[in-house]
Amino acid sequence: MDKPAVLIVGAGALGVVTGYHLGLAGADVTFLVRANRLTALAEPQRLYCYDDGELKQFSDYQSTAAVADTAQRSWNFVLVTLDGASCRSDEGSALLAALGDTIRDSDAVVICCGMGVREHCRRVLDLPAGRVLEGTMRLLSHQTGSGEFPVHPPTDPALLEQADFAYRHTGSTDGFTIVADPAGPARAFAALYDRSGVSRCRSMKPAVYTMLTRSFFPIVAVFDRAGWPDVQTLVHNKELMSLGARAMREILSLPEHGWRGKLAGLLINRRTLARTLTGMARDCLPLDYVAFTRFHHGDKVRAQNLQMMRQCADLGRASNKSMPALEQLIDGFASRDPAPPSPGSIGP
């Protein structure tokens, strides 16, 4: 039987670490990247696993910088690992449109890993709704060599220094989340990913996925507003923690989240949020949770996060719902918002 063929658009931490596990699962992995990434991908990718302290090697893949090359293959799955802001940019949209032209007459299923971009991707790719899913990495992964990550025992600093990327499962072996809509293609991807034997794909109902992802962004904004302190310092800041909890409740109580949101909102307050953050920091060790969140959400996908919070505020206004705590966090987050990515910085 032929190997399942997976095209991954982008070879950052999300793309490479997901590709590694799909490779373990028996998939034939190809990366679509910028031309300047081909040199790095010509060498095996080294991945440090915080779970067991070992250095993994990933070399069983192909790579190309030309969308036209992807038309020569039949793909089972195409993973678009661009973040939400990059997907919506002119260059990102042009890339998606070109990709759509090459796979439209096939059976390839696209999985969009950016937050809140499924409908945008489906429209630009010009594909039926049944062939476009949402999903994202559940484990934590990052590029190495930035110097932004404190080393906690039992991490081996010498092995970490040799790695191109590092990753950590947190509290379970769940490594990827797929939204179960449409259910058939979602089950097929989860079954493939699970064959890795070391990482699992968790299926989630669309309403739950949307609710959970949206309610996460106030946490990022609170950390950012506080200047990214350690968790214990933040949880003792009663004013900020209360603001974050109120913003989360405002998002959860949006009408489209229904009874699930109302129930979840009843459980959110300053103390429960403090317990959640303390638990997350503990479960992430030896990867530093605050350093990871600052590196990823406070920098790399900052524009996406701001877009998502503004979208929630717009939904509140559309339903005549006041969201003062969220608006306050948005104002603070936007005041420190970097310039939008230039065309040269967007893409795989």
CSV table of C-alpha atoms in Angstrom, one decimal:
chain,number,residue,atom,x,y,z
A,1,MET,CA,0.0,0.0,0.0
A,2,ASP,CA,1.3,3.5,-0.9
A,3,LYS,CA,2.2,5.8,2.0
A,4,PRO,CA,-0.3,8.5,2.8
A,5,ALA,CA,1.0,11.7,1.2
A,6,VAL,CA,1.1,14.9,3.3
A,7,LEU,CA,2.1,18.3,2.0
A,8,ILE,CA,3.0,20.8,4.8
A,9,VAL,CA,3.0,24.5,3.9
A,10,GLY,CA,5.7,26.0,6.1
A,11,ALA,CA,8.6,24.4,7.9
A,12,GLY,CA,8.7,26.3,11.2
A,13,ALA,CA,8.4,24.6,14.5
A,14,LEU,CA,4.7,23.6,14.0
A,15,GLY,CA,5.3,22.3,10.5
A,16,VAL,CA,8.5,20.3,11.2
A,17,VAL,CA,7.5,18.8,14.5
A,18,THR,CA,4.1,17.8,13.1
A,19,GLY,CA,5.8,16.4,10.0
A,20,TYR,CA,8.2,14.4,12.2
A,21,HIS,CA,5.3,12.7,14.0
A,22,LEU,CA,3.4,12.1,10.7
A,23,GLY,CA,6.7,10.6,9.4
A,24,LEU,CA,6.8,8.2,12.3
A,25,ALA,CA,3.2,7.4,11.4
A,26,GLY,CA,4.2,6.2,8.0
A,27,ALA,CA,3.3,9.3,6.0
A,28,ASP,CA,5.3,10.5,3.0
A,29,VAL,CA,6.0,14.2,4.0
A,30,THR,CA,6.8,17.1,1.7
A,31,PHE,CA,7.4,20.7,2.8
A,32,LEU,CA,6.4,23.7,0.6
A,33,VAL,CA,8.7,26.5,1.8
A,34,ARG,CA,10.4,29.7,0.7
A,35,ALA,CA,13.5,29.2,-1.5
A,36,ASN,CA,15.8,30.4,1.3
A,37,ARG,CA,14.6,27.5,3.6
A,38,LEU,CA,15.6,24.8,1.2
A,39,THR,CA,19.3,24.9,2.3
A,40,ALA,CA,18.3,24.3,5.9
A,41,LEU,CA,16.0,21.5,5.0
A,42,ALA,CA,18.7,19.8,2.9
A,43,GLU,CA,20.1,18.7,6.2
A,44,PRO,CA,18.3,16.3,8.6
A,45,GLN,CA,16.2,18.3,11.2
A,46,ARG,CA,17.2,17.7,14.8
A,47,LEU,CA,14.5,17.8,17.4
A,48,TYR,CA,15.1,17.9,21.1
A,49,CYS,CA,12.3,16.2,23.0
A,50,TYR,CA,11.7,17.6,26.5
A,51,ASP,CA,9.6,14.6,27.3
A,52,ASP,CA,12.5,12.1,27.4
A,53,GLY,CA,15.6,14.4,27.0
A,54,GLU,CA,16.6,12.8,23.7
A,55,LEU,CA,17.6,14.3,20.4
A,56,LYS,CA,15.5,13.0,17.5
A,57,GLN,CA,16.5,13.1,13.8
A,58,PHE,CA,14.0,13.8,11.0
A,59,SER,CA,15.3,13.2,7.5
A,60,ASP,CA,12.6,11.2,5.7
A,61,TYR,CA,10.9,14.1,3.9
A,62,GLN,CA,11.1,16.1,0.7
A,63,SER,CA,10.9,19.8,0.2
A,64,THR,CA,10.2,22.3,-2.6
A,65,ALA,CA,9.8,26.0,-3.0
A,66,ALA,CA,7.5,25.9,-6.1
A,67,VAL,CA,3.8,25.5,-5.8
A,68,ALA,CA,3.7,24.2,-9.3
A,69,ASP,CA,5.8,21.1,-8.1
A,70,THR,CA,2.9,20.1,-5.8
A,71,ALA,CA,0.7,19.5,-8.8
A,72,GLN,CA,2.8,16.5,-9.7
A,73,ARG,CA,1.6,14.6,-6.6
A,74,SER,CA,-1.7,13.4,-5.2
A,75,TRP,CA,-2.0,14.5,-1.6
A,76,ASN,CA,-4.1,12.9,1.1
A,77,PHE,CA,-3.7,15.9,3.4
A,78,VAL,CA,-2.3,19.5,3.1
A,79,LEU,CA,-1.4,21.3,6.3
A,80,VAL,CA,-1.3,25.0,6.1
A,81,THR,CA,0.8,26.1,9.1
A,82,LEU,CA,0.7,29.9,8.4
A,83,ASP,CA,-0.7,31.8,11.4
A,84,GLY,CA,-4.0,33.7,11.0
A,85,ALA,CA,-2.6,37.1,10.2
A,86,SER,CA,-0.2,35.6,7.5
A,87,CYS,CA,-3.1,33.7,5.9
A,88,ARG,CA,-5.1,36.9,5.6
A,89,SER,CA,-2.2,38.9,4.2
A,90,ASP,CA,-2.0,39.6,0.4
A,91,GLU,CA,1.0,37.3,0.0
A,92,GLY,CA,-0.5,34.6,2.1
A,93,SER,CA,-3.8,34.7,0.2
A,94,ALA,CA,-1.9,34.6,-3.1
A,95,LEU,CA,-0.1,31.5,-1.9
A,96,LEU,CA,-3.4,29.8,-0.9
A,97,ALA,CA,-5.0,30.7,-4.2
A,98,ALA,CA,-2.1,29.2,-6.2
A,99,LEU,CA,-2.2,26.1,-4.0
A,100,GLY,CA,-6.0,25.8,-4.5
A,101,ASP,CA,-5.4,25.7,-8.2
A,102,THR,CA,-3.1,22.7,-7.9
A,103,ILE,CA,-5.3,20.6,-5.7
A,104,ARG,CA,-8.9,21.6,-6.6
A,105,ASP,CA,-9.4,18.6,-8.9
A,106,SER,CA,-8.0,16.1,-6.4
A,107,ASP,CA,-9.3,14.6,-3.1
A,108,ALA,CA,-6.8,16.4,-0.9
A,109,VAL,CA,-8.1,17.6,2.4
A,110,VAL,CA,-6.7,20.9,3.8
A,111,ILE,CA,-6.1,21.4,7.5
A,112,CYS,CA,-5.7,25.1,8.4
A,113,CYS,CA,-3.6,25.6,11.5
A,114,GLY,CA,-4.0,29.3,11.9
A,115,MET,CA,-6.6,30.5,14.4
A,116,GLY,CA,-10.0,31.5,13.0
A,117,VAL,CA,-9.1,31.2,9.3
A,118,ARG,CA,-11.0,28.2,8.1
A,119,GLU,CA,-13.6,30.2,6.2
A,120,HIS,CA,-11.0,32.5,4.7
A,121,CYS,CA,-8.8,29.6,3.6
A,122,ARG,CA,-11.8,27.7,2.1
A,123,ARG,CA,-12.9,30.8,0.1
A,124,VAL,CA,-9.4,31.6,-1.2
A,125,LEU,CA,-8.5,28.0,-1.9
A,126,ASP,CA,-11.9,27.8,-3.6
A,127,LEU,CA,-12.6,24.3,-2.2
A,128,PRO,CA,-15.8,22.7,-0.9
A,129,ALA,CA,-16.4,23.1,2.9
A,130,GLY,CA,-16.1,19.3,3.3
A,131,ARG,CA,-12.4,19.5,2.2
A,132,VAL,CA,-11.2,22.2,4.6
A,133,LEU,CA,-10.7,21.5,8.3
A,134,GLU,CA,-9.3,23.3,11.3
A,135,GLY,CA,-6.6,21.9,13.5
A,136,THR,CA,-3.4,22.8,15.3
A,137,MET,CA,-0.5,21.5,17.3
A,138,ARG,CA,-1.5,20.6,20.9
A,139,LEU,CA,2.1,20.1,22.1
A,140,LEU,CA,4.4,23.0,22.5
A,141,SER,CA,7.3,23.5,20.1
A,142,HIS,CA,9.8,26.2,19.3
A,143,GLN,CA,12.9,27.0,17.3
A,144,THR,CA,16.1,26.8,19.3
A,145,GLY,CA,19.0,29.2,19.4
A,146,SER,CA,17.0,32.3,20.3
A,147,GLY,CA,18.5,32.4,23.9
A,148,GLU,CA,15.0,33.2,25.2
A,149,PHE,CA,14.3,30.0,27.0
A,150,PRO,CA,15.7,29.3,30.5
A,151,VAL,CA,17.1,25.8,30.8
A,152,HIS,CA,15.4,23.9,33.6
A,153,PRO,CA,16.6,20.4,34.8
A,154,PRO,CA,16.6,17.7,33.6
A,155,THR,CA,17.0,19.4,30.2
A,156,ASP,CA,20.4,18.5,28.6
A,157,PRO,CA,21.7,21.9,27.4
A,158,ALA,CA,24.3,20.3,25.2
A,159,LEU,CA,21.7,18.3,23.3
A,160,LEU,CA,19.3,21.3,23.2
A,161,GLU,CA,22.0,23.4,21.6
A,162,GLN,CA,22.4,20.9,18.8
A,163,ALA,CA,18.7,20.9,18.0
A,164,ASP,CA,16.9,22.9,15.3
A,165,PHE,CA,13.6,22.7,17.2
A,166,ALA,CA,12.4,21.5,20.6
A,167,TYR,CA,9.0,20.2,21.7
A,168,ARG,CA,7.1,19.1,24.8
A,169,HIS,CA,3.8,17.2,25.3
A,170,THR,CA,2.1,18.6,28.4
A,171,GLY,CA,0.2,16.3,30.7
A,172,SER,CA,-0.7,13.7,28.1
A,173,THR,CA,0.5,12.3,24.7
A,174,ASP,CA,-1.9,14.6,22.8
A,175,GLY,CA,0.2,16.2,20.1
A,176,PHE,CA,-2.4,17.6,17.7
A,177,THR,CA,-6.0,18.8,17.8
A,178,ILE,CA,-8.3,18.3,14.9
A,179,VAL,CA,-11.8,19.8,14.7
A,180,ALA,CA,-14.3,17.1,13.9
A,181,ASP,CA,-16.0,19.0,11.1
A,182,PRO,CA,-16.4,17.3,8.7
A,183,ALA,CA,-16.2,14.2,10.8
A,184,GLY,CA,-14.9,11.7,8.2
A,185,PRO,CA,-11.8,13.5,7.1
A,186,ALA,CA,-11.1,14.5,10.7
A,187,ARG,CA,-11.2,10.8,11.8
A,188,ALA,CA,-8.9,9.8,8.8
A,189,PHE,CA,-6.3,12.4,9.8
A,190,ALA,CA,-6.5,11.4,13.5
A,191,ALA,CA,-6.1,7.8,12.6
A,192,LEU,CA,-3.0,8.5,10.5
A,193,TYR,CA,-1.4,10.8,13.2
A,194,ASP,CA,-2.0,8.2,15.9
A,195,ARG,CA,0.0,5.6,14.1
A,196,SER,CA,3.2,7.5,15.2
A,197,GLY,CA,2.8,5.5,18.5
A,198,VAL,CA,4.3,8.3,20.5
A,199,SER,CA,1.9,11.2,20.0
A,200,ARG,CA,-1.9,11.3,19.5
A,201,CYS,CA,-4.4,13.5,17.7
A,202,ARG,CA,-7.3,14.7,19.8
A,203,SER,CA,-10.7,15.3,18.1
A,204,MET,CA,-12.8,18.2,19.3
A,205,LYS,CA,-16.2,19.5,18.5
A,206,PRO,CA,-16.2,22.8,16.5
A,207,ALA,CA,-18.1,24.8,19.1
A,208,VAL,CA,-15.8,23.6,21.9
A,209,TYR,CA,-12.6,24.3,19.9
A,210,THR,CA,-13.8,27.9,19.0
A,211,MET,CA,-14.8,28.6,22.6
A,212,LEU,CA,-11.5,27.3,24.1
A,213,THR,CA,-9.2,29.0,21.7
A,214,ARG,CA,-11.0,32.4,21.9
A,215,SER,CA,-10.9,32.4,25.7
A,216,PHE,CA,-7.2,31.8,25.8
A,217,PHE,CA,-6.2,35.2,24.3
A,218,PRO,CA,-7.0,37.2,27.4
A,219,ILE,CA,-4.3,35.2,29.2
A,220,VAL,CA,-1.7,36.3,26.6
A,221,ALA,CA,-2.8,39.9,27.0
A,222,VAL,CA,-2.6,39.8,30.8
A,223,PHE,CA,0.9,38.4,30.7
A,224,ASP,CA,1.9,41.0,28.1
A,225,ARG,CA,0.3,43.8,30.2
A,226,ALA,CA,2.3,42.7,33.2
A,227,GLY,CA,5.6,42.6,31.3
A,228,TRP,CA,5.8,38.7,31.2
A,229,PRO,CA,6.7,38.0,34.8
A,230,ASP,CA,6.9,34.4,36.2
A,231,VAL,CA,3.5,32.8,36.9
A,232,GLN,CA,3.8,33.2,40.7
A,233,THR,CA,4.3,36.9,40.3
A,234,LEU,CA,1.4,37.3,38.0
A,235,VAL,CA,-1.1,35.3,40.0
A,236,HIS,CA,-0.5,37.6,43.0
A,237,ASN,CA,-1.5,40.6,40.9
A,238,LYS,CA,-5.1,40.6,41.9
A,239,GLU,CA,-6.1,43.5,39.7
A,240,LEU,CA,-4.7,42.1,36.5
A,241,MET,CA,-5.9,38.5,37.2
A,242,SER,CA,-9.4,39.8,37.9
A,243,LEU,CA,-9.3,41.8,34.6
A,244,GLY,CA,-8.3,38.7,32.7
A,245,ALA,CA,-10.9,36.5,34.3
A,246,ARG,CA,-13.6,39.1,33.4
A,247,ALA,CA,-12.5,39.3,29.8
A,248,MET,CA,-12.6,35.5,29.6
A,249,ARG,CA,-16.1,35.4,30.9
A,250,GLU,CA,-17.1,38.1,28.4
A,251,ILE,CA,-15.8,35.9,25.6
A,252,LEU,CA,-17.4,32.7,26.9
A,253,SER,CA,-20.8,34.4,27.3
A,254,LEU,CA,-21.0,35.4,23.6
A,255,PRO,CA,-24.4,34.1,22.4
A,256,GLU,CA,-22.8,31.8,19.8
A,257,HIS,CA,-21.1,29.8,22.6
A,258,GLY,CA,-24.5,28.9,24.1
A,259,TRP,CA,-24.9,26.9,27.3
A,260,ARG,CA,-21.3,25.6,27.1
A,261,GLY,CA,-20.0,29.1,27.3
A,262,LYS,CA,-22.3,30.1,30.1
A,263,LEU,CA,-21.3,27.1,32.1
A,264,ALA,CA,-17.6,27.6,31.5
A,265,GLY,CA,-17.9,31.2,32.5
A,266,LEU,CA,-19.4,30.3,35.9
A,267,LEU,CA,-16.1,28.5,36.6
A,268,ILE,CA,-13.8,31.4,35.7
A,269,ASN,CA,-12.6,33.8,38.4
A,270,ARG,CA,-9.3,35.2,39.6
A,271,ARG,CA,-8.6,32.1,41.8
A,272,THR,CA,-9.5,29.4,39.3
A,273,LEU,CA,-7.5,31.3,36.6
A,274,ALA,CA,-4.5,31.4,39.0
A,275,ARG,CA,-4.8,27.6,39.6
A,276,THR,CA,-5.0,27.0,35.8
A,277,LEU,CA,-1.9,29.0,35.1
A,278,THR,CA,0.1,27.5,38.0
A,279,GLY,CA,-0.9,24.0,36.7
A,280,MET,CA,0.1,24.8,33.1
A,281,ALA,CA,3.5,26.1,34.2
A,282,ARG,CA,4.0,22.9,36.2
A,283,ASP,CA,2.9,20.6,33.4
A,284,CYS,CA,5.2,22.3,30.8
A,285,LEU,CA,8.4,21.8,32.8
A,286,PRO,CA,11.2,21.4,31.9
A,287,LEU,CA,10.0,23.8,29.1
A,288,ASP,CA,9.5,27.2,30.6
A,289,TYR,CA,5.8,28.1,30.0
A,290,VAL,CA,6.1,31.8,30.3
A,291,ALA,CA,9.1,32.0,28.0
A,292,PHE,CA,7.3,29.8,25.4
A,293,THR,CA,4.2,31.9,25.6
A,294,ARG,CA,6.1,35.2,25.3
A,295,PHE,CA,8.2,33.9,22.4
A,296,HIS,CA,5.2,32.5,20.5
A,297,HIS,CA,2.1,34.5,21.4
A,298,GLY,CA,3.8,37.7,22.5
A,299,ASP,CA,5.9,37.9,19.3
A,300,LYS,CA,5.5,35.4,16.5
A,301,VAL,CA,1.7,35.3,16.2
A,302,ARG,CA,1.0,38.6,18.0
A,303,ALA,CA,-0.9,40.1,15.1
A,304,GLN,CA,-3.1,37.0,14.9
A,305,ASN,CA,-3.9,37.2,18.6
A,306,LEU,CA,-4.9,40.8,18.3
A,307,GLN,CA,-7.1,40.0,15.4
A,308,MET,CA,-8.8,37.3,17.3
A,309,MET,CA,-9.5,39.5,20.4
A,310,ARG,CA,-10.9,42.3,18.1
A,311,GLN,CA,-13.1,39.7,16.4
A,312,CYS,CA,-14.5,38.7,19.8
A,313,ALA,CA,-15.2,42.3,20.6
A,314,ASP,CA,-16.9,42.8,17.3
A,315,LEU,CA,-19.1,39.8,18.0
A,316,GLY,CA,-20.0,41.4,21.4
A,317,ARG,CA,-21.0,44.7,19.8
A,318,ALA,CA,-23.0,42.9,17.1
A,319,SER,CA,-25.1,41.3,19.9
A,320,ASN,CA,-25.3,44.5,22.0
A,321,LYS,CA,-23.1,42.9,24.6
A,322,SER,CA,-20.8,45.1,26.6
A,323,MET,CA,-17.2,43.8,26.8
A,324,PRO,CA,-15.3,46.4,28.9
A,325,ALA,CA,-12.6,44.1,30.3
A,326,LEU,CA,-11.8,42.7,26.8
A,327,GLU,CA,-11.7,46.2,25.3
A,328,GLN,CA,-9.3,47.3,28.0
A,329,LEU,CA,-7.0,44.4,27.3
A,330,ILE,CA,-7.2,45.0,23.6
A,331,ASP,CA,-6.2,48.6,24.0
A,332,GLY,CA,-3.1,47.7,26.0
A,333,PHE,CA,-2.1,44.9,23.7
A,334,ALA,CA,-2.6,47.1,20.6
A,335,SER,CA,-0.5,49.9,22.1
A,336,ARG,CA,2.5,47.5,22.1
A,337,ASP,CA,1.6,46.0,18.8
A,338,PRO,CA,4.6,45.7,16.4
A,339,ALA,CA,4.3,46.8,12.8
A,340,PRO,CA,2.4,44.4,10.5
A,341,PRO,CA,4.6,41.8,8.9
A,342,SER,CA,6.2,42.9,5.7
A,343,PRO,CA,5.6,40.9,2.5
A,344,GLY,CA,9.1,39.5,2.7
A,345,SER,CA,8.5,38.0,6.1
A,346,ILE,CA,5.3,36.1,5.4
A,347,GLY,CA,5.1,32.6,4.0
A,348,PRO,CA,6.3,29.1,4.6
